[in-house]
C-alpha cells in the first residue's frame, strides 16, 4: 500500500534543480521559452533540466541567412570559399557569452550533467538536416590526443553519441588527428584555415557502411555522413574533416551538425 504522503508527493508537480543555476523549479510550471525541437526525448531533457530563466537564455538559431554554413547572419565566408567538401552545416545555437559559459562549465569544469542537455540542444541543428535527407552514420570531429589526456573525454563524441541515440542513428568513430595543431582560438581566420590543413585522416580500414546501417544504406546512393562538432567558427575544421572523409569514402556526402555557430 502506498502511504498518503507518498501519494501526495506523486500528485504534486515535480520539483527539479536546474542543471545550470541549481535553482529549484517545477516541471511544467510557469511560462517557459519555446524549444524549437520536435524530438520528445530531447524536449524532455531540456524541459526537466533547465529552469525557465536558464532556458530563456538559449539563443536558438531558428532562421538562417547562409544556406551553406547555417549562419543566422549574411555570410561572406562561404561565398569566398573556393572549395567546399561538405554539403552544408547547421548550428543549433549562437555562440554568445551565455553559451561560452555553458560550454566552459562542461568542457573545463567537468560538469558532466550538462552532457545530455548538449546532446538535446544539438537536435535543433539535426532536425533541419533530417528533414531534407536520411543519414547512414553519425560521426564527430576527434579531440586532440593531448587534450583528451587532459580532459579525460571527447566532448564532441559524447554529445554526438547522445544525439544519435535520440534519433536512432548509428554512431561510429571515423576520423583521427594525424597532426598536432596549436590553440586555434587565438588565431585569425586565414591562419586557422592554413593551420588545419592535413590535420585529419579517416580511420583505417574504412567502415563497411552497409553493415553499420543496413536498414538505411543503399549501395547506389551516396553514403550520407553527419559530422558533429561543438563549434563552427571559420569552417576550417569541418572542411578538413570532410576532406579526409571524402578521401576514404569517395561516394560520401558530408553534412555538419554543430552545437554552436560563432
Ligand atoms: Zn537555471
Ligand atoms: Zn556561410
XYZ file of C-alpha atoms and ligand atoms in Angstrom:
264
model
C 0.000 0.000 0.000
C 1.235 3.430 -0.886
C 1.146 5.904 2.012
C -0.870 9.123 1.812
C 2.165 11.362 1.995
C 3.890 9.450 -0.781
C 0.738 9.664 -2.889
C 0.538 13.408 -2.344
C 4.179 13.738 -3.345
C 3.428 11.869 -6.567
C 0.483 14.129 -7.357
C 2.405 17.309 -6.679
C 4.249 18.751 -9.658
C 7.834 17.583 -9.541
C 10.465 19.942 -8.244
C 13.816 19.818 -10.011
C 17.102 21.531 -9.592
C 18.259 23.381 -12.683
C 21.370 21.728 -14.133
C 22.984 25.123 -14.506
C 21.994 27.513 -11.775
C 20.852 24.909 -9.256
C 17.548 26.701 -8.551
C 14.530 24.548 -7.800
C 11.734 24.762 -10.335
C 8.515 22.892 -11.110
C 8.498 20.832 -14.281
C 5.611 22.042 -16.424
C 5.046 25.108 -14.258
C 5.202 28.777 -15.240
C 5.909 30.447 -18.557
C 8.843 28.972 -20.429
C 10.639 29.950 -23.600
C 9.726 27.750 -26.581
C 12.158 24.997 -27.622
C 12.481 24.658 -31.426
C 12.876 20.863 -31.302
C 10.318 18.154 -32.102
C 12.029 15.076 -30.657
C 10.079 14.345 -27.424
C 13.055 12.836 -25.579
C 15.239 15.851 -26.377
C 12.481 18.240 -25.277
C 12.054 16.335 -22.039
C 15.765 16.592 -21.237
C 15.616 20.369 -21.695
C 12.239 20.856 -20.004
C 13.311 18.903 -16.956
C 16.915 20.063 -16.942
C 16.740 23.844 -17.016
C 14.701 26.411 -15.105
C 12.672 28.983 -17.082
C 15.400 31.594 -16.630
C 18.195 29.396 -17.967
C 16.166 28.007 -20.851
C 15.283 31.528 -21.962
C 18.999 32.287 -22.341
C 19.487 29.721 -25.109
C 19.996 31.696 -28.362
C 18.459 29.154 -30.753
C 19.192 29.616 -34.428
C 15.730 29.430 -35.922
C 16.189 31.336 -39.152
C 19.342 31.024 -41.159
C 20.793 33.521 -43.608
C 23.528 31.334 -45.107
C 22.226 28.052 -46.545
C 25.770 26.644 -46.618
C 27.089 27.115 -43.084
C 23.770 27.799 -41.373
C 24.805 31.190 -40.057
C 21.976 33.415 -38.905
C 23.633 36.471 -40.499
C 24.645 37.133 -44.097
C 27.857 35.308 -44.721
C 30.783 36.367 -46.878
C 32.977 33.426 -45.848
C 31.005 30.839 -47.762
C 30.998 32.938 -50.932
C 34.768 33.374 -50.720
C 35.463 29.707 -50.155
C 36.774 28.117 -53.335
C 36.334 24.533 -52.331
C 33.680 23.124 -50.045
C 33.887 19.402 -49.372
C 30.781 19.353 -47.156
C 27.246 19.789 -48.463
C 26.018 22.104 -45.714
C 26.165 22.728 -41.994
C 23.527 23.603 -39.438
C 24.089 25.043 -35.977
C 21.743 24.742 -33.007
C 22.608 27.930 -31.098
C 24.623 31.105 -31.474
C 27.890 31.043 -29.590
C 27.167 34.017 -27.349
C 28.544 34.746 -23.868
C 25.991 32.536 -22.145
C 26.796 29.582 -24.399
C 30.527 30.163 -23.939
C 29.981 29.942 -20.223
C 27.900 26.761 -20.511
C 30.424 25.050 -22.744
C 33.264 26.002 -20.425
C 31.369 24.529 -17.457
C 31.084 21.270 -19.327
C 34.487 21.121 -21.006
C 36.797 22.574 -18.408
C 34.915 22.270 -15.160
C 33.731 18.761 -15.936
C 30.038 19.470 -15.392
C 29.091 16.167 -16.966
C 25.454 16.520 -16.077
C 25.259 19.023 -18.951
C 26.153 16.363 -21.492
C 22.619 15.087 -22.104
C 21.399 18.684 -22.358
C 24.014 19.466 -25.007
C 23.032 16.371 -26.974
C 19.403 17.502 -26.739
C 20.276 21.045 -27.844
C 22.149 19.663 -30.833
C 18.777 18.360 -32.016
C 17.956 21.878 -33.214
C 20.747 21.516 -35.799
C 19.991 17.896 -36.617
C 16.249 18.162 -37.270
C 16.529 20.559 -40.245
C 19.080 18.174 -41.790
C 16.916 15.123 -41.149
C 14.039 16.966 -42.782
C 15.995 17.048 -46.034
C 17.925 13.815 -46.153
C 18.466 10.454 -44.457
C 21.783 9.594 -42.850
C 23.750 6.365 -42.842
C 26.037 7.213 -39.972
C 26.888 9.875 -37.385
C 30.490 10.658 -36.530
C 32.340 13.511 -34.801
C 35.450 15.667 -35.015
C 38.039 13.911 -32.815
C 39.655 15.798 -29.962
C 43.455 16.215 -29.985
C 45.146 13.356 -28.068
C 46.883 15.769 -25.694
C 43.626 17.425 -24.818
C 41.940 14.068 -24.394
C 44.614 13.132 -21.875
C 43.971 16.417 -20.046
C 40.213 16.408 -20.074
C 39.550 12.721 -19.994
C 36.718 12.825 -22.505
C 35.977 13.840 -26.073
C 33.052 16.226 -25.765
C 32.065 16.203 -29.456
C 31.961 12.419 -29.459
C 29.895 12.232 -26.276
C 27.398 14.806 -27.485
C 27.196 13.157 -30.929
C 26.602 9.751 -29.361
C 23.853 11.160 -27.143
C 22.167 12.806 -30.108
C 22.483 9.637 -32.231
C 20.611 7.680 -29.556
C 17.771 10.243 -29.648
C 17.346 9.742 -33.413
C 18.265 6.040 -33.544
C 21.159 6.704 -35.861
C 24.337 4.632 -35.726
C 27.375 6.451 -34.323
C 30.855 5.371 -35.415
C 34.272 6.970 -34.885
C 35.581 7.618 -38.412
C 38.392 10.173 -38.059
C 41.686 10.628 -36.295
C 44.112 13.502 -35.924
C 47.357 12.926 -37.741
C 48.966 16.217 -36.847
C 49.027 18.408 -33.771
C 47.666 21.948 -34.119
C 48.199 24.824 -31.709
C 45.353 26.529 -29.893
C 43.000 27.834 -32.571
C 41.101 30.441 -30.604
C 43.973 32.933 -30.707
C 44.359 32.796 -34.468
C 42.791 34.746 -37.276
C 40.602 33.202 -39.947
C 43.328 32.760 -42.555
C 45.811 31.230 -40.121
C 43.230 28.829 -38.792
C 42.394 27.599 -42.265
C 46.080 27.145 -43.149
C 46.794 25.544 -39.817
C 44.100 22.902 -40.074
C 45.252 21.565 -43.442
C 46.191 17.893 -43.293
C 45.197 17.584 -39.631
C 42.738 14.732 -40.042
C 42.573 11.350 -41.732
C 39.891 8.704 -41.844
C 40.394 5.746 -39.525
C 41.504 2.727 -41.436
C 40.245 0.370 -42.561
C 37.224 2.367 -43.731
C 33.875 1.317 -42.306
C 31.837 -1.131 -44.296
C 28.884 1.232 -44.167
C 26.393 -1.304 -45.447
C 26.914 -3.147 -42.183
C 26.571 -0.067 -39.992
C 23.072 0.773 -41.100
C 21.707 -1.941 -43.311
C 18.220 -0.539 -42.994
C 19.277 2.831 -44.345
C 22.209 2.026 -46.536
C 21.670 1.758 -50.252
C 24.703 0.784 -52.335
C 23.620 3.024 -55.208
C 23.014 6.186 -53.154
C 25.824 8.306 -51.791
C 26.796 7.464 -48.222
C 25.476 10.308 -46.084
C 27.585 11.151 -43.068
C 26.538 13.519 -40.302
C 29.660 15.077 -38.824
C 29.249 16.589 -35.352
C 31.389 19.214 -33.656
C 30.774 21.650 -30.825
C 31.546 24.969 -32.534
C 31.795 26.222 -36.095
C 33.961 29.319 -36.343
C 35.724 29.564 -39.699
C 34.628 26.199 -41.035
C 38.281 25.096 -41.251
C 37.740 22.018 -39.077
C 34.577 20.983 -40.931
C 36.364 21.480 -44.237
C 39.383 19.404 -43.272
C 37.379 16.609 -41.681
C 35.067 16.446 -44.689
C 38.056 16.300 -46.994
C 39.517 13.396 -45.006
C 36.173 11.561 -45.089
C 35.796 12.045 -48.827
C 39.314 10.725 -49.406
C 38.327 7.451 -47.716
C 34.693 7.385 -48.846
C 34.592 8.933 -52.325
C 30.901 8.097 -52.560
C 30.066 10.112 -49.438
C 28.200 13.322 -48.748
C 29.160 15.058 -45.512
C 26.758 17.288 -43.574
C 27.815 19.188 -40.464
C 25.756 19.394 -37.266
C 27.192 21.940 -34.839
C 26.134 22.657 -31.318
C 27.042 26.329 -31.764
C 27.758 28.721 -34.604
C 30.125 31.534 -33.656
Zn 18.580 27.695 -14.081
Zn 28.093 30.736 -44.600
